[in-house]
Short mmCIF file of N, CA and C in Angstrom, two decimals:
data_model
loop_
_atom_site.label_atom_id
_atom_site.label_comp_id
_atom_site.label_asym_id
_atom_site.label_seq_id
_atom_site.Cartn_x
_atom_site.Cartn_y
_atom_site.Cartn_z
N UNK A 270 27.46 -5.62 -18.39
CA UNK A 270 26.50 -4.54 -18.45
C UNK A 270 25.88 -4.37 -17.06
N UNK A 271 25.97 -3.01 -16.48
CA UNK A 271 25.40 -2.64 -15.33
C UNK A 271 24.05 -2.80 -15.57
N UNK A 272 23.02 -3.13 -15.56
CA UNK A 272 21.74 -2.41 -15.45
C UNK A 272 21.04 -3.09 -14.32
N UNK A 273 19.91 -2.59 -14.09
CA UNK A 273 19.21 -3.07 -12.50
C UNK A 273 17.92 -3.66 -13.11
N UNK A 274 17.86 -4.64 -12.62
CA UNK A 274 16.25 -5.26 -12.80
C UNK A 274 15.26 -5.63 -11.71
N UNK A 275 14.84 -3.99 -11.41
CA UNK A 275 13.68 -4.14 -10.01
C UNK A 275 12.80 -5.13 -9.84
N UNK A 276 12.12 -5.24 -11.02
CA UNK A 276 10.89 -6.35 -11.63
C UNK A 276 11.62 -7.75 -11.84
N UNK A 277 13.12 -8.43 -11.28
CA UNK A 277 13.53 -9.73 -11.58
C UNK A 277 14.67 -9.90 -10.59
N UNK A 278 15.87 -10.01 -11.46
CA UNK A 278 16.70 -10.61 -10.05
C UNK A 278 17.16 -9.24 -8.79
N UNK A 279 16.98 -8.09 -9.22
CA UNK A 279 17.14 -7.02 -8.25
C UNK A 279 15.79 -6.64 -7.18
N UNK A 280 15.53 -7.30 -6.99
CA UNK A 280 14.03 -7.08 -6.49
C UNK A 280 14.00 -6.70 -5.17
N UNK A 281 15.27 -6.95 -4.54
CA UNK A 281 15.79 -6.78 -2.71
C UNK A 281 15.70 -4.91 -3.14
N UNK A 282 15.97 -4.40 -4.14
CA UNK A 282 16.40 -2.96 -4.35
C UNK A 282 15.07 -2.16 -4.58
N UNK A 283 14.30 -2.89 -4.74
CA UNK A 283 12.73 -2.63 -5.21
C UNK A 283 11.77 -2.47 -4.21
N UNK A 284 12.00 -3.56 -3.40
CA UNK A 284 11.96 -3.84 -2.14
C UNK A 284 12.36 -2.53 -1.14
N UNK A 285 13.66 -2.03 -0.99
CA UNK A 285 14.34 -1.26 -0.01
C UNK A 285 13.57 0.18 -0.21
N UNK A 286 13.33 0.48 -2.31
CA UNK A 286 12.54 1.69 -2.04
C UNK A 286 11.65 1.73 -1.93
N UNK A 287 10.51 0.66 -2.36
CA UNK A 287 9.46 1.04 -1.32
C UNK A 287 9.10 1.18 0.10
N UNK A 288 10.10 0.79 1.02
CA UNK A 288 10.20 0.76 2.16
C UNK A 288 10.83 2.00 2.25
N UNK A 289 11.87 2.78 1.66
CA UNK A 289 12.20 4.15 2.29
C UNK A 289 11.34 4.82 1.72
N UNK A 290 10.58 4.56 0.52
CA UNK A 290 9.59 5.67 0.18
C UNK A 290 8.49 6.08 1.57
N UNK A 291 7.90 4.44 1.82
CA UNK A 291 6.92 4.62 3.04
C UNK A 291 7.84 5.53 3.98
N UNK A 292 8.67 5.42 4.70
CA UNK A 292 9.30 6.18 6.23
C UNK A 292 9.44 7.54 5.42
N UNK A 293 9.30 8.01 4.23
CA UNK A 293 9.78 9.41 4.17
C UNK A 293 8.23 10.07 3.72
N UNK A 294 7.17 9.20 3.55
CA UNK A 294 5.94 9.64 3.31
C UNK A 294 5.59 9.89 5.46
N UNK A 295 5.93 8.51 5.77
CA UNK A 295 5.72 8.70 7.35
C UNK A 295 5.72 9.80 8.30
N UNK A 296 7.50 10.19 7.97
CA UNK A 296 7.73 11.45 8.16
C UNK A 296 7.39 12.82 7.68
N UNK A 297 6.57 12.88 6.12
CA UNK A 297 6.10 14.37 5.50
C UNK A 297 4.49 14.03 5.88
N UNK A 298 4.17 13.14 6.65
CA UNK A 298 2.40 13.09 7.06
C UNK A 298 1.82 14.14 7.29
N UNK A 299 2.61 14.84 8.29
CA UNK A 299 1.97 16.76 8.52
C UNK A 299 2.20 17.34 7.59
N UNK A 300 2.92 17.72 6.55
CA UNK A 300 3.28 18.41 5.59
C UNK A 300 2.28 18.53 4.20
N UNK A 301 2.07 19.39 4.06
CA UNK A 301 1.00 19.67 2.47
C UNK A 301 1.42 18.74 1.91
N UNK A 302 3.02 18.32 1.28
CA UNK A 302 3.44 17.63 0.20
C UNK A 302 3.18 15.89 0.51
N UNK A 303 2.33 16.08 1.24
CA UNK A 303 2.22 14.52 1.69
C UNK A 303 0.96 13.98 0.63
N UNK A 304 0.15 14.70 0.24
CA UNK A 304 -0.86 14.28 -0.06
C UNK A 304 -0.56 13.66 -1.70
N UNK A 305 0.24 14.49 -2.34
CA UNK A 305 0.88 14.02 -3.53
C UNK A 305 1.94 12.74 -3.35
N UNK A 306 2.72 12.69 -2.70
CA UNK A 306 3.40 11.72 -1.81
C UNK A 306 2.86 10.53 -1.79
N UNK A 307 1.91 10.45 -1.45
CA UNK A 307 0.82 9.37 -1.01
C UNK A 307 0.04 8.94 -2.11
N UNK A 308 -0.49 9.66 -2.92
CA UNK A 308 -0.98 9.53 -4.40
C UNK A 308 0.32 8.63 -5.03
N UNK A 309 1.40 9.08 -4.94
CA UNK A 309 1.92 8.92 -6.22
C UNK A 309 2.88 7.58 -5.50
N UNK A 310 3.35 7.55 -3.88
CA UNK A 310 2.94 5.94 -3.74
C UNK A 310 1.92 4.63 -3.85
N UNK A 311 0.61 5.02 -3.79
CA UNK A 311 0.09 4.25 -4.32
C UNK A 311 -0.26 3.69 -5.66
N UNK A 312 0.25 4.74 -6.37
CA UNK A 312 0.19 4.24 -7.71
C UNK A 312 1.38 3.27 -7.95
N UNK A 313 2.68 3.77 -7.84
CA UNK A 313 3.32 2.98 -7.60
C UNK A 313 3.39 1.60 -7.45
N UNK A 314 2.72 1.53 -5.84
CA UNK A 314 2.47 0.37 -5.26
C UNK A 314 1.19 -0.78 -5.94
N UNK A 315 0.04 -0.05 -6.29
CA UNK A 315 -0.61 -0.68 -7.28
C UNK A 315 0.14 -1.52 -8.51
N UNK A 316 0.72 -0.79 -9.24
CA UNK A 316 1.37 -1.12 -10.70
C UNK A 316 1.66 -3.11 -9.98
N UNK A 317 2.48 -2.74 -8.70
CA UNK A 317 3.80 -3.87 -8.92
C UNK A 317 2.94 -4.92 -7.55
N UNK A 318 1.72 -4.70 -7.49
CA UNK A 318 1.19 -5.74 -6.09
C UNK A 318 1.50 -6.80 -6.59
N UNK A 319 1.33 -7.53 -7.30
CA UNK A 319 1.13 -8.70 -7.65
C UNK A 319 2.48 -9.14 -8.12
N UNK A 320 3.06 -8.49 -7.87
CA UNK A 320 4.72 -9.33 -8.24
C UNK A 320 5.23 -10.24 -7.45
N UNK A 321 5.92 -11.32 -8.05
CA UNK A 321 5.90 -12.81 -7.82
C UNK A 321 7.22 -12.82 -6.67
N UNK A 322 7.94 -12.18 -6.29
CA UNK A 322 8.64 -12.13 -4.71
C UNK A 322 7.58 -11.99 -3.60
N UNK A 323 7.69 -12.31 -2.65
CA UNK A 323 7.25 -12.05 -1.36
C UNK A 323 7.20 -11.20 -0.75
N UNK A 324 8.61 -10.59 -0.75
CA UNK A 324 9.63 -9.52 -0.14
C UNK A 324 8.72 -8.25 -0.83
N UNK A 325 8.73 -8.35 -1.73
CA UNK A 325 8.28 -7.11 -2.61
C UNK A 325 6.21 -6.73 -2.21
N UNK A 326 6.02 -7.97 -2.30
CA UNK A 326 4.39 -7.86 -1.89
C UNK A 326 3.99 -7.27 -0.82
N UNK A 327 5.21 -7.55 0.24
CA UNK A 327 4.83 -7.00 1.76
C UNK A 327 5.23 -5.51 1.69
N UNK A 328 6.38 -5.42 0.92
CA UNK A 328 6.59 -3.81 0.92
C UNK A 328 5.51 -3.07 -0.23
N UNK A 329 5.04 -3.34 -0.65
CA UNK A 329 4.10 -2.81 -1.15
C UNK A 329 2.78 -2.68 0.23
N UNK A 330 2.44 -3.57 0.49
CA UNK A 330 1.68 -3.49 1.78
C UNK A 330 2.11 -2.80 3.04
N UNK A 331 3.19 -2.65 2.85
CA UNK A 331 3.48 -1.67 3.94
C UNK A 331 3.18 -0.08 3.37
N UNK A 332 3.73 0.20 2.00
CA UNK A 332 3.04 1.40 1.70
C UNK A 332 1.75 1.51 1.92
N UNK A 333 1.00 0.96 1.56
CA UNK A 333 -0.58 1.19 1.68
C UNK A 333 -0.75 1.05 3.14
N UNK A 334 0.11 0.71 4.33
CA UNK A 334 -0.44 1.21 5.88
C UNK A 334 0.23 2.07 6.23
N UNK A 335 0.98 2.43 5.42
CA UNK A 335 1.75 3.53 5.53
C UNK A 335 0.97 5.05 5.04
N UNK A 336 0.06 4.97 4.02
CA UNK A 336 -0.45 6.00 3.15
C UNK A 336 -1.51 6.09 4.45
N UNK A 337 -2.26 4.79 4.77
CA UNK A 337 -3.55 4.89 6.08
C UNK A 337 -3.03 5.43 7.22
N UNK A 338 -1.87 5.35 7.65
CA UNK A 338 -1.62 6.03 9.16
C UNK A 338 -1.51 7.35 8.71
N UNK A 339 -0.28 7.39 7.65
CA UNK A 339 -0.12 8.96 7.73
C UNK A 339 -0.53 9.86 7.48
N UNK A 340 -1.90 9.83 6.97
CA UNK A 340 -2.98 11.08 6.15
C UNK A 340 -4.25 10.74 7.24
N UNK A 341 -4.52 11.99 7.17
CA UNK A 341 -5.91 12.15 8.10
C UNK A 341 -6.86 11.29 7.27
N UNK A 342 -7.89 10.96 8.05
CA UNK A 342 -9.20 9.97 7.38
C UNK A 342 -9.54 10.64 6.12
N UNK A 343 -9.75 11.93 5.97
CA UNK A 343 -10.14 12.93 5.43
C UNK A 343 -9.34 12.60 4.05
N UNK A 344 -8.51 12.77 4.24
CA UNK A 344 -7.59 12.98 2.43
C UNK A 344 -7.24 11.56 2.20
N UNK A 345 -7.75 10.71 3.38
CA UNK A 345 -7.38 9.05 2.77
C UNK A 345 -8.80 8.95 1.99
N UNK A 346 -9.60 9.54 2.51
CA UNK A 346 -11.25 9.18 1.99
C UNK A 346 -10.93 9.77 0.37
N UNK A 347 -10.50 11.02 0.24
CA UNK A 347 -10.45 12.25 -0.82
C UNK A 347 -9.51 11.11 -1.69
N UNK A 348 -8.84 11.29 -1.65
CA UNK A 348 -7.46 10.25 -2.22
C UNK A 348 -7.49 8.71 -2.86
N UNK A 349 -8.38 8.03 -2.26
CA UNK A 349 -8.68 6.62 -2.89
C UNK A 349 -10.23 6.53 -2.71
N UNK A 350 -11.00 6.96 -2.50
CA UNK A 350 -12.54 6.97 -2.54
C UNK A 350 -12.43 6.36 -4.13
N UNK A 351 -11.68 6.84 -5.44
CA UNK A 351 -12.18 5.80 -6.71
C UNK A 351 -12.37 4.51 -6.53
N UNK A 352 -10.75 4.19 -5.78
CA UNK A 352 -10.35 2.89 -6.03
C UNK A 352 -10.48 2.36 -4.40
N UNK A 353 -11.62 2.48 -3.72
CA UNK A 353 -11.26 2.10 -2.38
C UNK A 353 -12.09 0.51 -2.97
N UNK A 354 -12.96 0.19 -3.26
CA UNK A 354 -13.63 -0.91 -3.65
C UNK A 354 -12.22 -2.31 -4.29
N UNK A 355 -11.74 -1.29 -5.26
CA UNK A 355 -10.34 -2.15 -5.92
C UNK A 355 -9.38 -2.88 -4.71
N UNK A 356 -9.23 -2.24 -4.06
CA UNK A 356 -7.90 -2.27 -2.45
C UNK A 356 -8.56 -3.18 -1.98
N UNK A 357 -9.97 -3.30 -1.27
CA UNK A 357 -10.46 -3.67 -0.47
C UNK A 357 -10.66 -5.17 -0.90
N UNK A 358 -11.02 -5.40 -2.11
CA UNK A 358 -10.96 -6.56 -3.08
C UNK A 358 -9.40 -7.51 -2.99
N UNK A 359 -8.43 -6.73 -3.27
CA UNK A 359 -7.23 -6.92 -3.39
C UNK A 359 -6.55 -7.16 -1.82
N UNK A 360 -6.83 -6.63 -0.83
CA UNK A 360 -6.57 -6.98 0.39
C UNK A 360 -7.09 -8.31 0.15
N UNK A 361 -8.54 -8.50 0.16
CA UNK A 361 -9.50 -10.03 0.43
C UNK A 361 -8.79 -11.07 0.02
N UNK A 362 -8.08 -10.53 -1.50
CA UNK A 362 -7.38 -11.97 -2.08
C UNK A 362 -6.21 -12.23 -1.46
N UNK A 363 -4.97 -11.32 -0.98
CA UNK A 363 -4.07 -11.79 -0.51
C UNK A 363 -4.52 -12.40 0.54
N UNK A 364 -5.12 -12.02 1.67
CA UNK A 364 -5.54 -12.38 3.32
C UNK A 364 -5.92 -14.40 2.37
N UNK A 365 -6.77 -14.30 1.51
CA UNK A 365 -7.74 -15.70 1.60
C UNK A 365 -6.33 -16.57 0.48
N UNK A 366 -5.63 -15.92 -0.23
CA UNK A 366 -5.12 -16.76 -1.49
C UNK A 366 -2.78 -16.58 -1.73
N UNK A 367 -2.90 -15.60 -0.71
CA UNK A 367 -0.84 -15.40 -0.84
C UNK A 367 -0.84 -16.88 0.00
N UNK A 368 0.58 -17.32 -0.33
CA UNK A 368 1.14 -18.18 -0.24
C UNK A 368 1.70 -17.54 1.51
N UNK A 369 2.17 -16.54 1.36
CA UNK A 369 3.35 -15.24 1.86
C UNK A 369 2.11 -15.35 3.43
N UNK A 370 2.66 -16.16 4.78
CA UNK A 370 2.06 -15.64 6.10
C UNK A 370 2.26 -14.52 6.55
N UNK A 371 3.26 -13.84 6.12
CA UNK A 371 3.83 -12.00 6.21
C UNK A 371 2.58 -11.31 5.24
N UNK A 372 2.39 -11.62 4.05
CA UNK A 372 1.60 -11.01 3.03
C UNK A 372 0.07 -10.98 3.69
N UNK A 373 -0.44 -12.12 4.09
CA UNK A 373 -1.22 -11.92 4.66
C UNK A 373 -1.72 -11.44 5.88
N UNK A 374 -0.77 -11.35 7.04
CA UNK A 374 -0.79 -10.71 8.26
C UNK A 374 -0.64 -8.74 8.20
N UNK A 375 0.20 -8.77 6.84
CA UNK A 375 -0.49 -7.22 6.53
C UNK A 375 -1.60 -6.83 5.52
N UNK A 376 -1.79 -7.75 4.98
CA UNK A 376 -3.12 -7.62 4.23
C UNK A 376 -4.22 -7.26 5.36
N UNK A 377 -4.09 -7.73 6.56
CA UNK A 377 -5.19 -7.71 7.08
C UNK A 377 -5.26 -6.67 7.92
N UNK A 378 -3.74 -6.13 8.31
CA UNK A 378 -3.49 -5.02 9.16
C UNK A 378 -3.88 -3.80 8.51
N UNK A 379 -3.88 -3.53 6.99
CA UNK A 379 -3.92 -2.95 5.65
C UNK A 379 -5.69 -2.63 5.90
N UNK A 380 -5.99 -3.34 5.89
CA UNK A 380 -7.75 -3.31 5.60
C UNK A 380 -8.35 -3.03 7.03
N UNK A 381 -7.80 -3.22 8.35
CA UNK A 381 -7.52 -2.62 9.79
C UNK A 381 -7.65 -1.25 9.65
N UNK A 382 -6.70 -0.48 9.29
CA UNK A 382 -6.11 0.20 9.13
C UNK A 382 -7.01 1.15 8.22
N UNK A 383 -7.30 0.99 6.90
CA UNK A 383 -8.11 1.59 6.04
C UNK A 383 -9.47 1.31 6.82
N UNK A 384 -9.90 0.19 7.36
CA UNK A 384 -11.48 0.56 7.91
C UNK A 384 -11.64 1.67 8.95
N UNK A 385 -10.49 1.92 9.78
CA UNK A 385 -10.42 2.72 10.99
C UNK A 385 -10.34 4.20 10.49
N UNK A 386 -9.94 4.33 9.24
CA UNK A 386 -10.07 5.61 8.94
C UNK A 386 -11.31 6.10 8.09
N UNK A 387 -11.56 4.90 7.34
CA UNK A 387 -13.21 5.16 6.86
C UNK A 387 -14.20 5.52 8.60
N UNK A 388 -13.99 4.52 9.35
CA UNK A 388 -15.13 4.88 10.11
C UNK A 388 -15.29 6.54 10.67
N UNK A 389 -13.35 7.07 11.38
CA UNK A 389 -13.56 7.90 11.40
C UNK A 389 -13.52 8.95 10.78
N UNK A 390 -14.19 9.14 9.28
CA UNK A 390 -14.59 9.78 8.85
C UNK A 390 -16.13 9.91 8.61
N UNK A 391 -16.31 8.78 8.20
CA UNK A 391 -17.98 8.43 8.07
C UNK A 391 -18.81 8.13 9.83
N UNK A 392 -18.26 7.67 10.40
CA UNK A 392 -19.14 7.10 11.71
C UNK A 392 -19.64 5.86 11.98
N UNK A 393 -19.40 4.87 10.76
CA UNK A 393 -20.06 3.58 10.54
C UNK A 393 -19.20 2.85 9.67
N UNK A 394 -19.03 1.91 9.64
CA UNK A 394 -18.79 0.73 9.13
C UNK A 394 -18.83 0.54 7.45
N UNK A 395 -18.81 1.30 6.39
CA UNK A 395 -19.46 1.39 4.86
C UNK A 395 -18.58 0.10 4.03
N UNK A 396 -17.42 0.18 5.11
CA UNK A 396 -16.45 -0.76 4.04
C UNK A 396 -15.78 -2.03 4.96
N UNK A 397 -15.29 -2.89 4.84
CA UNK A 397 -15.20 -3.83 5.27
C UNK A 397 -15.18 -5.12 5.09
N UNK A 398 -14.64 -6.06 5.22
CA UNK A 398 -15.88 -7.48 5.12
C UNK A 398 -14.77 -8.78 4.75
N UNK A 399 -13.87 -8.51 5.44
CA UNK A 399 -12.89 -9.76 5.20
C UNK A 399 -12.93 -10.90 6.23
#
């Protein structure tokens, strides 16, 4: 039986699309359709953070510095302002508690990354604190 199991032993494949998802969100950054793009990677990327590969944790973390570079401060603010508290939480634990020295060296680039666009939108510092 063919079937693929992203969530178990196929996980290198799970892995690869979230990584081409990020470079093709990278590349539609100027484009209107980015903003849905970006939504609907992070949901994505939410669902599966916590999945028990390595490989897979970092590509998930690469989407989320991927969603922060490529959208203006503006529609990153518009876009996760619900759940920016959730991320910011969820960065803290990988940086203080992954096993993964990759997981955590973008956890922190991740929360880099998202503070630099809060500031320049806001002017100050509101979020932070790892």
């Amino acid at each position: 039986q063919n079937v693929f199991r992203l969530l178990g032993d196929d996980c290198f494949l799970l892995e690869a699309l979230l990584l081409t998802l990020s470079t093709l969100l990278r590349g539609a950054g100027a484009y209107p359709c980015a903003r849905p793009m970006a939504r609907a990677l992070c949901d994505l990327a939410w669902v599966i953070r916590f999945h028990p590969e390595s490989v897979v944790r970092r590509a998930v973390l690469v989407c989320w510095g991927t969603v922060a570079r490529a959208l203006s401060s503006t529609v990153v603010l518009q876009e996760l302002a619900s759940s920016l508290d959730d991320v910011y939480d969820w960065l803290g634990g990988v940086l203080a508690h992954d096993a993964d020295d990759g997981c955590q060296a973008l956890a922190a680039a991740c929360h880099a990354l998202l503070t630099s666009k809060l500031r320049e939108q806001h002017g100050a510092a509101s979020y932070g604190g790892l």
